[in-house]
Short mmCIF file of N, CA and C in Angstrom, two decimals:
data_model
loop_
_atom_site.label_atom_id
_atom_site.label_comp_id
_atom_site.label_asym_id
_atom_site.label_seq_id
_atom_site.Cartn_x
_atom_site.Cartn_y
_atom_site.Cartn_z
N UNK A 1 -9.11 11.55 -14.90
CA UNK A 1 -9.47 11.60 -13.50
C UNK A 1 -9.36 10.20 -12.89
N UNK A 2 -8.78 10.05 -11.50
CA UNK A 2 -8.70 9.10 -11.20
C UNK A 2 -9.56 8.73 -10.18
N UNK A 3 -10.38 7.20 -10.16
CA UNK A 3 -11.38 6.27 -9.37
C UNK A 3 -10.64 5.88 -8.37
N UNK A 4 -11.60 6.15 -7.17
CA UNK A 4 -11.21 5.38 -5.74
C UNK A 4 -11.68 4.29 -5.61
N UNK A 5 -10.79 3.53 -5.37
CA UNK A 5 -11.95 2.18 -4.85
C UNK A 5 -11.60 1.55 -3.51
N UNK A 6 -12.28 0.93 -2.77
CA UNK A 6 -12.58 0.39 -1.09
C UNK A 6 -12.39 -1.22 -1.07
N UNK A 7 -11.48 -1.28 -0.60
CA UNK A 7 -11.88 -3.04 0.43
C UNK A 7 -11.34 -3.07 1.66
N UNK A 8 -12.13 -3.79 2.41
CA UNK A 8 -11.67 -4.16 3.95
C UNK A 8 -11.44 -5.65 4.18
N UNK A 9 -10.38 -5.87 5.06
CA UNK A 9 -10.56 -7.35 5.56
C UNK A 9 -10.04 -7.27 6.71
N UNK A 10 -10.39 -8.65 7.43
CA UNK A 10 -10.37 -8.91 8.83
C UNK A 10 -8.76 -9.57 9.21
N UNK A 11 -8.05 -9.38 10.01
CA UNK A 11 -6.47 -9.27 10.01
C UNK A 11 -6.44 -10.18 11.69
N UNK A 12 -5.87 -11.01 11.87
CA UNK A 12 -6.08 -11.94 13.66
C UNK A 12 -4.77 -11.18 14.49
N UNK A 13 -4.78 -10.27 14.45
CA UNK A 13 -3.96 -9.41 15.11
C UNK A 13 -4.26 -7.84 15.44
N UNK A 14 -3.36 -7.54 16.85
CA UNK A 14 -3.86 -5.83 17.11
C UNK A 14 -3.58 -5.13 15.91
N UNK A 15 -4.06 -3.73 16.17
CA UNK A 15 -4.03 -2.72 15.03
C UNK A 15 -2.19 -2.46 15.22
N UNK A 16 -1.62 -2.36 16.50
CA UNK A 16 -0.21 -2.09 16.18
C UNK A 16 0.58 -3.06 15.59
N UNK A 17 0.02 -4.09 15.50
CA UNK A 17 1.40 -5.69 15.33
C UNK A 17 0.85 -5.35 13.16
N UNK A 18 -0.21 -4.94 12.58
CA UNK A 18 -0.40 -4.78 11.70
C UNK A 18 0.31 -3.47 11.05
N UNK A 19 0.42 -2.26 11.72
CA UNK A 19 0.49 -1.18 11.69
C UNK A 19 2.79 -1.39 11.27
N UNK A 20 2.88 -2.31 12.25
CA UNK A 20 4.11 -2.35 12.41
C UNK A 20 4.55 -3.08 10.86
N UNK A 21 3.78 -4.15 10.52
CA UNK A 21 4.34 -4.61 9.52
C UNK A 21 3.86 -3.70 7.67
N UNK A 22 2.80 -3.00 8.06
CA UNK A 22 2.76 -1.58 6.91
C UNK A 22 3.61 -0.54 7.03
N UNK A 23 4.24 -0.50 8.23
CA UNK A 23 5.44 0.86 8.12
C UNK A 23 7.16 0.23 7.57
N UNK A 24 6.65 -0.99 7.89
CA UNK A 24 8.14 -1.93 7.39
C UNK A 24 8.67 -2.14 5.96
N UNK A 25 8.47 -0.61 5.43
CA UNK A 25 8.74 -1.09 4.20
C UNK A 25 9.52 -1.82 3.25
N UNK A 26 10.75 -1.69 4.25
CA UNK A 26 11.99 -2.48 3.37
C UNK A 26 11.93 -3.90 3.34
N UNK A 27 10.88 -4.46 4.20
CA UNK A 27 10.54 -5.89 3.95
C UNK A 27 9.74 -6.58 2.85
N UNK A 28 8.96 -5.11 2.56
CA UNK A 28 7.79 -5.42 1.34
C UNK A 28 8.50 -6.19 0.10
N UNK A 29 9.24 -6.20 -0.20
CA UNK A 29 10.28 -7.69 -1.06
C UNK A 29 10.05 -9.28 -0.58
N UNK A 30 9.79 -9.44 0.46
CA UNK A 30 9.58 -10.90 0.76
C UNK A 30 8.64 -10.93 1.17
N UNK A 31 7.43 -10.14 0.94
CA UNK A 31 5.95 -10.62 0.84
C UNK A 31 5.28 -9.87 0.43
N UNK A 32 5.41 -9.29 -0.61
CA UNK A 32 4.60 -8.81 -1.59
C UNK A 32 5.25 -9.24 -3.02
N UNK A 33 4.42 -9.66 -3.57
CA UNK A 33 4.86 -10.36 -4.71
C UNK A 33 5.28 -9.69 -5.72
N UNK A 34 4.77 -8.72 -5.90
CA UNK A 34 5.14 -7.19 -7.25
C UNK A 34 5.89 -6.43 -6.82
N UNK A 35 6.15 -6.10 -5.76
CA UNK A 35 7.36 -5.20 -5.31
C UNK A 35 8.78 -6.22 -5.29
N UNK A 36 9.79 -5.85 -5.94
CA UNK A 36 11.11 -6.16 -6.21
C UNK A 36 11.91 -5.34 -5.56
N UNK A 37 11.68 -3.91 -4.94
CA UNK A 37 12.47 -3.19 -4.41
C UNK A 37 11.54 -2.40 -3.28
N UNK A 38 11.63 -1.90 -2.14
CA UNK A 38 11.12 -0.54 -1.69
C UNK A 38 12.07 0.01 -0.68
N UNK A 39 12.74 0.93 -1.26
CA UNK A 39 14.08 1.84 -0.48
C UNK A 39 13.34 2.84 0.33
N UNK A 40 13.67 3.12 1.37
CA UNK A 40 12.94 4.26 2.33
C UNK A 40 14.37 5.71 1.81
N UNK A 41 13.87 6.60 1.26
CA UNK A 41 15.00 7.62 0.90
C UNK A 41 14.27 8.66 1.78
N UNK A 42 13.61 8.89 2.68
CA UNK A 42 13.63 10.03 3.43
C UNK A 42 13.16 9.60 4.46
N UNK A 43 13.41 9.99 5.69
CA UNK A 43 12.58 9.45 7.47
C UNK A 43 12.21 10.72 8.10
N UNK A 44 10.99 10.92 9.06
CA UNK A 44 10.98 12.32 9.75
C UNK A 44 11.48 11.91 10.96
N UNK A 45 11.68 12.68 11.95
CA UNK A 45 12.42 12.77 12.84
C UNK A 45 12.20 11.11 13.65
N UNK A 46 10.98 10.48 13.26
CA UNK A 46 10.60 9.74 14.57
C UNK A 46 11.10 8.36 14.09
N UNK A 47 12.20 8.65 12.89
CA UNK A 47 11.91 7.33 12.00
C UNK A 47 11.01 6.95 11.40
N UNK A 48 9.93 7.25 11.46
CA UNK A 48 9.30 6.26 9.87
C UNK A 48 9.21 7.18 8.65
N UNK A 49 9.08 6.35 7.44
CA UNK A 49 9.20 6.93 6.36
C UNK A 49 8.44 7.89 6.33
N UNK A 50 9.11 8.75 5.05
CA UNK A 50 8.43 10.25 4.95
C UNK A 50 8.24 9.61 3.46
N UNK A 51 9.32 9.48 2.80
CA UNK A 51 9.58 9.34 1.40
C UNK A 51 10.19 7.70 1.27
N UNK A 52 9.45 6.76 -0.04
CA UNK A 52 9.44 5.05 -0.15
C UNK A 52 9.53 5.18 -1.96
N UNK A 53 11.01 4.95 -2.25
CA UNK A 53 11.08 4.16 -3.80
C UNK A 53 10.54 2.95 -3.99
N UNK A 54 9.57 2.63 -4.59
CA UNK A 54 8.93 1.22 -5.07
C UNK A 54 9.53 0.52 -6.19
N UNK A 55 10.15 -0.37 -6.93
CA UNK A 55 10.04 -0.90 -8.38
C UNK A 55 9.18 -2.11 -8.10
N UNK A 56 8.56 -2.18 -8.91
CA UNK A 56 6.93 -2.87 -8.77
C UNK A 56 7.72 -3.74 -10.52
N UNK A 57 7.17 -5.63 -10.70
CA UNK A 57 7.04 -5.56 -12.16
C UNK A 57 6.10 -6.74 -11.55
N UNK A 58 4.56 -6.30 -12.00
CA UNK A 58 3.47 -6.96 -11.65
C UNK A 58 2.68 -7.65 -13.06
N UNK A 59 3.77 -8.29 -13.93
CA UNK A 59 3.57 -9.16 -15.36
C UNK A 59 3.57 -7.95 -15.84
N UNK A 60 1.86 -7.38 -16.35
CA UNK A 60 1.39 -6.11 -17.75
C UNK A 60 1.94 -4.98 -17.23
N UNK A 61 2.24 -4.94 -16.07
CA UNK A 61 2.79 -3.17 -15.66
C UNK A 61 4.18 -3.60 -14.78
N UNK A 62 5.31 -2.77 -15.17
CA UNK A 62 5.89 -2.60 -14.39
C UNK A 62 6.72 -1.01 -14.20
N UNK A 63 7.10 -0.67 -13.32
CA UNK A 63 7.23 0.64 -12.84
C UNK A 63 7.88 1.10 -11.50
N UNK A 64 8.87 2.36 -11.49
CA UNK A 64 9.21 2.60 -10.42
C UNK A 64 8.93 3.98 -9.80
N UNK A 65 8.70 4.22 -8.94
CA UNK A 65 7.68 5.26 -8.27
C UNK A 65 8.33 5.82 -6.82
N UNK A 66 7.85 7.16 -6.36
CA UNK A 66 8.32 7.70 -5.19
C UNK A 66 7.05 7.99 -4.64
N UNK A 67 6.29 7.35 -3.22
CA UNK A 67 5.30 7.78 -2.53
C UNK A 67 5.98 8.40 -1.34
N UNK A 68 5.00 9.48 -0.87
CA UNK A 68 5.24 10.09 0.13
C UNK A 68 4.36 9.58 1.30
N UNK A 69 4.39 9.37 2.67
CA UNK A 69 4.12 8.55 3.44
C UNK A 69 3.56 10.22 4.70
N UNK A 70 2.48 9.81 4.98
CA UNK A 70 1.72 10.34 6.67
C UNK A 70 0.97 9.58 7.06
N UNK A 71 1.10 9.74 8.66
CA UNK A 71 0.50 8.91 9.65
C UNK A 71 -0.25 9.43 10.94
N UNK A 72 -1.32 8.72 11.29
CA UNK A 72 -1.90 9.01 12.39
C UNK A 72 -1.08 8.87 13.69
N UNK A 73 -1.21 9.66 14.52
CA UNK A 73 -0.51 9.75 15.62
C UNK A 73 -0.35 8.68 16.42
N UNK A 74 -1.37 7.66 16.49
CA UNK A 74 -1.64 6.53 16.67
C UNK A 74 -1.44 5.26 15.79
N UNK A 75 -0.95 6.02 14.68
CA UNK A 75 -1.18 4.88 13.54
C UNK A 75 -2.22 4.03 13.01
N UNK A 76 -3.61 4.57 13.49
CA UNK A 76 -4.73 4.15 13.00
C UNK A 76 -4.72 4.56 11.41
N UNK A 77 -4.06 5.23 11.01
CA UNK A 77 -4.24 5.74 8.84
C UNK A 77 -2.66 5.96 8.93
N UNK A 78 -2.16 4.73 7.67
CA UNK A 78 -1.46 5.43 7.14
C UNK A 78 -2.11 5.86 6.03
N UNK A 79 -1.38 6.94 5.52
CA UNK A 79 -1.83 7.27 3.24
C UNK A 79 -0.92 7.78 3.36
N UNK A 80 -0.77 7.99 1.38
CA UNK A 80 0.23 8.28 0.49
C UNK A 80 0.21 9.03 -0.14
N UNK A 81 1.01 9.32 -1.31
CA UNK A 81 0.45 9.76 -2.70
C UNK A 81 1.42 10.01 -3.42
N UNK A 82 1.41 9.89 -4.79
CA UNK A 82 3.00 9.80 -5.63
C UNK A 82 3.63 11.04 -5.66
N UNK A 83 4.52 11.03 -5.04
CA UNK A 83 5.64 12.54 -5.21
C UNK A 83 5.75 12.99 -6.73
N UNK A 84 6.04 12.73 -8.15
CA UNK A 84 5.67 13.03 -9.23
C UNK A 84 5.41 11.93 -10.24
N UNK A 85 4.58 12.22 -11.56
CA UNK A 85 4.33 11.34 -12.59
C UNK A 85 5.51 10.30 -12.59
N UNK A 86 5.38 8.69 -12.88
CA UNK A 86 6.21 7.92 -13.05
C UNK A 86 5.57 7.08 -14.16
N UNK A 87 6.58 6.58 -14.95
CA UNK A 87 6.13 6.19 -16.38
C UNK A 87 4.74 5.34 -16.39
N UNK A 88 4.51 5.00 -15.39
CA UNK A 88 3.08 4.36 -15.68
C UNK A 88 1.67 5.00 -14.79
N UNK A 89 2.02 5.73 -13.81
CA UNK A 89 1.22 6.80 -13.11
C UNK A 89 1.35 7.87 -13.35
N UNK A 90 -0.11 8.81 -13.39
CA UNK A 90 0.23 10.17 -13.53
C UNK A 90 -0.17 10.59 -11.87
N UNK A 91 -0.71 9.90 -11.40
CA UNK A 91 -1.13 10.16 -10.06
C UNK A 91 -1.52 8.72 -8.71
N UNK A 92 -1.12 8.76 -7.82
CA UNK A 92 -1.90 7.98 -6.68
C UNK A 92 -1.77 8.37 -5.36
N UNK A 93 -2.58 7.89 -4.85
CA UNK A 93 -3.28 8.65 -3.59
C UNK A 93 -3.71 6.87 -2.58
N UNK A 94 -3.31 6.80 -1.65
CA UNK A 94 -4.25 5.75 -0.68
C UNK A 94 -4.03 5.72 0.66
N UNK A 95 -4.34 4.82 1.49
CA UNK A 95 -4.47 4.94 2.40
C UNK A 95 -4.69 3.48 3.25
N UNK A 96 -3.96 2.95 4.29
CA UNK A 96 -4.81 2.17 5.02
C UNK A 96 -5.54 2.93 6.50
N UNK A 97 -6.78 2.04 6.75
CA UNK A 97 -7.30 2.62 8.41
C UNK A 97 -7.34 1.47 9.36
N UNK A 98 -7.21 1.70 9.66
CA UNK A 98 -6.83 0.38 11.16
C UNK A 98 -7.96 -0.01 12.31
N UNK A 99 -8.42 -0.65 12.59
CA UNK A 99 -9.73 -0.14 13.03
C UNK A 99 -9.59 -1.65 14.60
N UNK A 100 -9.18 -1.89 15.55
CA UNK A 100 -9.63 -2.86 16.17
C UNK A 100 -10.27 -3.06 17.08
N UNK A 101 -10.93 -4.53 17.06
CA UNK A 101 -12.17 -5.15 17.26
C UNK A 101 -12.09 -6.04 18.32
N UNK A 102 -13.28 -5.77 18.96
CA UNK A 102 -13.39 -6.13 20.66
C UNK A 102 -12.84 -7.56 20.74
N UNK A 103 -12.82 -8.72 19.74
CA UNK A 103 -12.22 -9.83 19.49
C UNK A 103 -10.75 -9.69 19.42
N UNK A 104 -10.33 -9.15 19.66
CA UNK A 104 -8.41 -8.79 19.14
C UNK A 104 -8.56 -8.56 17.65
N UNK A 105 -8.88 -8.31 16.57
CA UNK A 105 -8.69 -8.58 15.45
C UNK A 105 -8.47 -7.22 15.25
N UNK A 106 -8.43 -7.02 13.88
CA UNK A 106 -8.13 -5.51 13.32
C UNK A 106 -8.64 -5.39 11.80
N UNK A 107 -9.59 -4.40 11.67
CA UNK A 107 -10.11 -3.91 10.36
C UNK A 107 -10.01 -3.33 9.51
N UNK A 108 -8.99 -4.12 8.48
CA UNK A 108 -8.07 -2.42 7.42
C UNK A 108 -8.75 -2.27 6.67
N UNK A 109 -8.76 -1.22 5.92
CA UNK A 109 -9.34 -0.64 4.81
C UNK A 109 -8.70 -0.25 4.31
N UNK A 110 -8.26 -0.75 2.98
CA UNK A 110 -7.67 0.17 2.19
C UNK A 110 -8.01 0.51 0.93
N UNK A 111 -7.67 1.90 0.90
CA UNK A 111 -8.35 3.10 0.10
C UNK A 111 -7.06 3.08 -1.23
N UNK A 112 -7.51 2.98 -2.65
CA UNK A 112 -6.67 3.12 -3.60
C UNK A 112 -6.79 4.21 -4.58
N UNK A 113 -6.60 5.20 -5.26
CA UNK A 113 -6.98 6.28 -6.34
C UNK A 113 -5.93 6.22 -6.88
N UNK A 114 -5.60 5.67 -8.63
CA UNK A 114 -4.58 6.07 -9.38
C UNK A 114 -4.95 6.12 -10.79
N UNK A 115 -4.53 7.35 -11.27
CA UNK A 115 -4.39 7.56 -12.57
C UNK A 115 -3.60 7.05 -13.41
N UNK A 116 -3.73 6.16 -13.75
CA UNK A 116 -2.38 5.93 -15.22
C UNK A 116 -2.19 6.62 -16.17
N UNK A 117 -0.94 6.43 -16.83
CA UNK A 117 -0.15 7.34 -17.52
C UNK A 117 -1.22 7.12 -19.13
N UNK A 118 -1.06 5.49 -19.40
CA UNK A 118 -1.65 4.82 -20.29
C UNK A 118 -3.11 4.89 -20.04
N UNK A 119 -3.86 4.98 -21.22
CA UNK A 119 -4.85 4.27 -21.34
C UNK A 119 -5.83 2.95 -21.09
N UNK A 120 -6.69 3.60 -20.73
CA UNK A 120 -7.04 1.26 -19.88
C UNK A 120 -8.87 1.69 -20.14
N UNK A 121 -9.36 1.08 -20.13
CA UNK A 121 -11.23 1.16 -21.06
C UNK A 121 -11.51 0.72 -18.99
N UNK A 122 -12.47 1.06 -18.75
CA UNK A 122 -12.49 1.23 -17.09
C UNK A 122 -13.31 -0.15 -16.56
N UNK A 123 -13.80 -0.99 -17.64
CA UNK A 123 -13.77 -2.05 -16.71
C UNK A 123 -12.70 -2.66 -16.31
N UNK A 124 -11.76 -2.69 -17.64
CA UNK A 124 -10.09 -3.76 -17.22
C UNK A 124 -9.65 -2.97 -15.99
N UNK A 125 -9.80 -1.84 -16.14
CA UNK A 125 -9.42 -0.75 -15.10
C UNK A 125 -9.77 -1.12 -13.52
N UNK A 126 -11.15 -1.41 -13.23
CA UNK A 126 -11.99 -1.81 -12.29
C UNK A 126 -11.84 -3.14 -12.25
N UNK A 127 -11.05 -4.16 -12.70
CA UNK A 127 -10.59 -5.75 -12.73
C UNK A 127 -9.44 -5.34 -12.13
N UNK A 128 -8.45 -4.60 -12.51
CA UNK A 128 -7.18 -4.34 -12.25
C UNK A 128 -7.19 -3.87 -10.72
N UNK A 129 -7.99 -2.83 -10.28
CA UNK A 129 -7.79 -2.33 -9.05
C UNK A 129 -8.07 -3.33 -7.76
N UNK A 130 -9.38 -4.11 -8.40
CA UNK A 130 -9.83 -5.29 -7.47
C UNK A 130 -8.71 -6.20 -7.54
N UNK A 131 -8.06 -7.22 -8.41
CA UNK A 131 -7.32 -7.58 -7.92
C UNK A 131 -6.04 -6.95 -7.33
N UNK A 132 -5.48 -5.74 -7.52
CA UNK A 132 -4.52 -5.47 -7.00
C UNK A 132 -4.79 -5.87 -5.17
N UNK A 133 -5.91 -4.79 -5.22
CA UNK A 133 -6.32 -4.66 -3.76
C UNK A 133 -6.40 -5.79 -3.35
N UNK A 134 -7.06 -6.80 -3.73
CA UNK A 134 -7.41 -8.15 -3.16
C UNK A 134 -5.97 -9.16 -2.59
N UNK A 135 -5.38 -8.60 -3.78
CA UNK A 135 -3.94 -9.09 -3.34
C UNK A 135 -2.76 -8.85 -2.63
N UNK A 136 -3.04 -7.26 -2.46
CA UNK A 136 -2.14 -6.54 -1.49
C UNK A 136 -2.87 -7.09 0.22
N UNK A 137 -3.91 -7.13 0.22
CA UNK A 137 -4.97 -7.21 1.32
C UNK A 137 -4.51 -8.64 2.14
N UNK A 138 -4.81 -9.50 1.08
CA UNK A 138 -4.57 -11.54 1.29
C UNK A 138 -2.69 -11.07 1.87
N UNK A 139 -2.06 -10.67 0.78
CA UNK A 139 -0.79 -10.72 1.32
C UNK A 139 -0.17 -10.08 3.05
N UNK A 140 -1.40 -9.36 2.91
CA UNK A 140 -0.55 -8.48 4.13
C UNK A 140 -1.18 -9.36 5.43
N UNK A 141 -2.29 -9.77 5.18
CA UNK A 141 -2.96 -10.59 6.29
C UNK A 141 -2.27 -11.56 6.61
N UNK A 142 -1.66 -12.43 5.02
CA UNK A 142 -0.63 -13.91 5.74
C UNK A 142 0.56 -13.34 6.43
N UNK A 143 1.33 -12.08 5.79
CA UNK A 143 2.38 -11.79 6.36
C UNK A 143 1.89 -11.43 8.13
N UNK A 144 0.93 -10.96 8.81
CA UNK A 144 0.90 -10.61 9.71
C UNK A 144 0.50 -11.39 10.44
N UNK A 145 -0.21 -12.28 9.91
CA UNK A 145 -0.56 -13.58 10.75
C UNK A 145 0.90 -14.28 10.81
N UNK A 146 1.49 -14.87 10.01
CA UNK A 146 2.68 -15.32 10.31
C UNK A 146 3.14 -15.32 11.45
N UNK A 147 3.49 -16.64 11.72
CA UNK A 147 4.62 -17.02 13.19
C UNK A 147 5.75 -16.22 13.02
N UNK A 148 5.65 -15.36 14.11
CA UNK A 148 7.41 -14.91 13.73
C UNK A 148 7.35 -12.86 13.00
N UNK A 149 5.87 -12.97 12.31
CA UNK A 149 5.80 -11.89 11.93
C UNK A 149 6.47 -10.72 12.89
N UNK A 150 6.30 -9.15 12.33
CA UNK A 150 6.41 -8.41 13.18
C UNK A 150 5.25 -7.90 13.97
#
Protein backbone atom coordinates (compact mmCIF):
# COMPACT_ATOMS: atom_id res chain seq x y z
CA UNK A 1 0.00 0.00 0.00
CA UNK A 2 1.14 3.19 -0.83
CA UNK A 3 1.83 6.53 1.81
CA UNK A 4 0.81 10.02 0.94
CA UNK A 5 2.81 12.56 2.01
CA UNK A 6 2.24 16.74 2.04
CA UNK A 7 4.51 19.77 1.62
CA UNK A 8 3.75 23.30 0.79
CA UNK A 9 5.88 26.25 -0.09
CA UNK A 10 5.60 29.80 -0.76
CA UNK A 11 6.37 30.57 -4.70
CA UNK A 12 6.87 35.02 -5.46
CA UNK A 13 4.65 34.64 -8.27
CA UNK A 14 0.73 34.38 -9.47
CA UNK A 15 -0.84 30.98 -9.36
CA UNK A 16 -0.88 31.20 -13.40
CA UNK A 17 2.94 32.25 -14.10
CA UNK A 18 3.50 28.92 -11.70
CA UNK A 19 0.78 26.88 -13.17
CA UNK A 20 2.38 27.73 -16.60
CA UNK A 21 5.74 26.50 -15.74
CA UNK A 22 4.11 22.85 -14.15
CA UNK A 23 2.22 22.27 -17.43
CA UNK A 24 5.63 22.88 -19.34
CA UNK A 25 6.68 19.69 -19.32
CA UNK A 26 9.13 19.40 -21.99
CA UNK A 27 11.25 21.88 -20.14
CA UNK A 28 11.41 19.74 -16.97
CA UNK A 29 15.15 18.68 -18.39
CA UNK A 30 16.70 22.01 -17.58
CA UNK A 31 15.43 22.31 -14.18
CA UNK A 32 14.78 19.44 -12.64
CA UNK A 33 17.68 17.64 -11.88
CA UNK A 34 16.40 13.78 -12.11
CA UNK A 35 14.40 14.10 -15.04
CA UNK A 36 16.67 13.47 -18.25
CA UNK A 37 13.70 13.23 -20.49
CA UNK A 38 9.80 14.22 -20.31
CA UNK A 39 8.05 13.64 -23.85
CA UNK A 40 4.35 14.81 -23.83
CA UNK A 41 2.85 11.58 -26.07
CA UNK A 42 -0.76 12.55 -25.78
CA UNK A 43 -2.58 16.35 -25.62
CA UNK A 44 -6.51 16.89 -25.13
CA UNK A 45 -8.01 19.07 -27.31
CA UNK A 46 -6.87 22.34 -25.44
CA UNK A 47 -3.25 21.36 -25.66
CA UNK A 48 -2.04 20.42 -22.48
CA UNK A 49 -0.87 17.14 -21.68
CA UNK A 50 -3.12 14.25 -21.20
CA UNK A 51 -0.29 11.65 -21.30
CA UNK A 52 3.96 12.68 -20.05
CA UNK A 53 6.97 9.93 -20.60
CA UNK A 54 9.42 10.68 -17.73
CA UNK A 55 13.11 8.93 -17.64
CA UNK A 56 14.08 10.00 -14.23
CA UNK A 57 18.01 8.60 -13.06
CA UNK A 58 17.93 10.16 -9.53
CA UNK A 59 21.61 8.23 -8.35
CA UNK A 60 19.68 4.82 -6.26
CA UNK A 61 16.61 4.83 -8.60
CA UNK A 62 16.36 5.26 -11.96
CA UNK A 63 13.28 4.67 -14.18
CA UNK A 64 11.02 5.43 -16.99
CA UNK A 65 7.34 5.96 -16.50
CA UNK A 66 3.97 7.16 -18.26
CA UNK A 67 1.77 9.66 -16.02
CA UNK A 68 -1.48 10.64 -16.99
CA UNK A 69 -2.15 14.36 -16.43
CA UNK A 70 -5.88 16.36 -15.21
CA UNK A 71 -6.52 19.75 -14.49
CA UNK A 72 -8.61 22.24 -12.85
CA UNK A 73 -10.44 24.39 -15.07
CA UNK A 74 -8.63 27.12 -13.67
CA UNK A 75 -5.58 25.34 -13.08
CA UNK A 76 -5.69 25.66 -9.44
CA UNK A 77 -4.80 21.28 -9.20
CA UNK A 78 -2.94 19.73 -11.41
CA UNK A 79 -2.63 15.51 -10.47
CA UNK A 80 -1.54 12.45 -11.97
CA UNK A 81 -1.11 8.96 -11.69
CA UNK A 82 1.00 6.22 -13.45
CA UNK A 83 -0.74 4.82 -16.55
CA UNK A 84 0.86 1.19 -15.73
CA UNK A 85 3.54 -0.57 -13.36
CA UNK A 86 7.11 0.69 -14.44
CA UNK A 87 10.16 -1.15 -13.27
CA UNK A 88 10.49 0.74 -10.20
CA UNK A 89 6.69 1.77 -9.46
CA UNK A 90 3.85 -0.28 -9.01
CA UNK A 91 1.77 2.77 -8.52
CA UNK A 92 1.68 6.85 -8.19
CA UNK A 93 -0.78 9.22 -7.72
CA UNK A 94 -0.10 13.31 -6.96
CA UNK A 95 -1.01 16.35 -7.33
CA UNK A 96 -0.13 20.06 -7.14
CA UNK A 97 -2.86 22.93 -5.63
CA UNK A 98 -2.25 26.38 -6.33
CA UNK A 99 -3.54 28.52 -3.91
CA UNK A 100 -2.82 32.60 -4.25
CA UNK A 101 -2.18 35.02 -1.68
CA UNK A 102 -3.39 38.52 -1.14
CA UNK A 103 0.57 39.41 -1.33
CA UNK A 104 0.92 38.15 -5.08
CA UNK A 105 2.50 34.99 -3.98
CA UNK A 106 1.18 31.49 -4.56
CA UNK A 107 0.79 28.37 -2.25
CA UNK A 108 1.57 24.89 -3.78
CA UNK A 109 1.05 21.88 -2.26
CA UNK A 110 2.15 19.07 -3.38
CA UNK A 111 0.58 15.82 -2.76
CA UNK A 112 2.85 12.54 -3.50
CA UNK A 113 1.52 8.58 -3.12
CA UNK A 114 3.86 5.90 -4.66
CA UNK A 115 4.26 2.41 -4.35
CA UNK A 116 7.48 0.86 -5.37
CA UNK A 117 8.06 -2.06 -7.21
CA UNK A 118 11.10 -2.86 -4.68
CA UNK A 119 11.20 -3.10 -1.27
CA UNK A 120 12.35 -0.03 1.00
CA UNK A 121 11.87 -0.52 5.31
CA UNK A 122 9.50 2.90 5.57
CA UNK A 123 11.66 5.11 7.28
CA UNK A 124 14.33 5.22 4.18
CA UNK A 125 10.99 5.30 2.51
CA UNK A 126 9.76 8.49 4.49
CA UNK A 127 13.62 10.09 3.95
CA UNK A 128 13.15 9.38 0.34
CA UNK A 129 9.74 11.04 -0.19
CA UNK A 130 10.83 14.16 1.92
CA UNK A 131 13.63 14.75 0.03
CA UNK A 132 12.21 14.09 -3.24
CA UNK A 133 9.44 16.56 -2.43
CA UNK A 134 11.72 19.05 -0.91
CA UNK A 135 13.54 19.05 -4.02
CA UNK A 136 11.01 19.02 -6.62
CA UNK A 137 9.40 22.04 -4.45
CA UNK A 138 13.08 24.30 -4.07
CA UNK A 139 13.44 23.48 -7.83
CA UNK A 140 10.26 24.60 -9.12
CA UNK A 141 10.27 27.80 -6.95
CA UNK A 142 13.92 28.87 -8.46
CA UNK A 143 12.69 27.93 -11.86
CA UNK A 144 9.65 30.26 -11.44
CA UNK A 145 11.18 32.88 -9.76
CA UNK A 146 13.72 33.11 -12.45
CA UNK A 147 14.22 36.22 -14.67
CA UNK A 148 12.98 35.24 -17.85
CA UNK A 149 10.94 32.28 -16.42
CA UNK A 150 7.62 31.39 -17.91
Amino acid sequence: MADSSTQSIIIGASPDRVAAVICDFASYPRWTEAVRRAEVVEEYEDGYASQVRFTIDAGVMADEYVLAYEYAEDLSRVEWHLVAPSKMQKTQRGSYDLVGNPDGTCTVTYTLEVELSVGMLGMFRRKAEKMIMDTALKQLKRRVEAPGAA
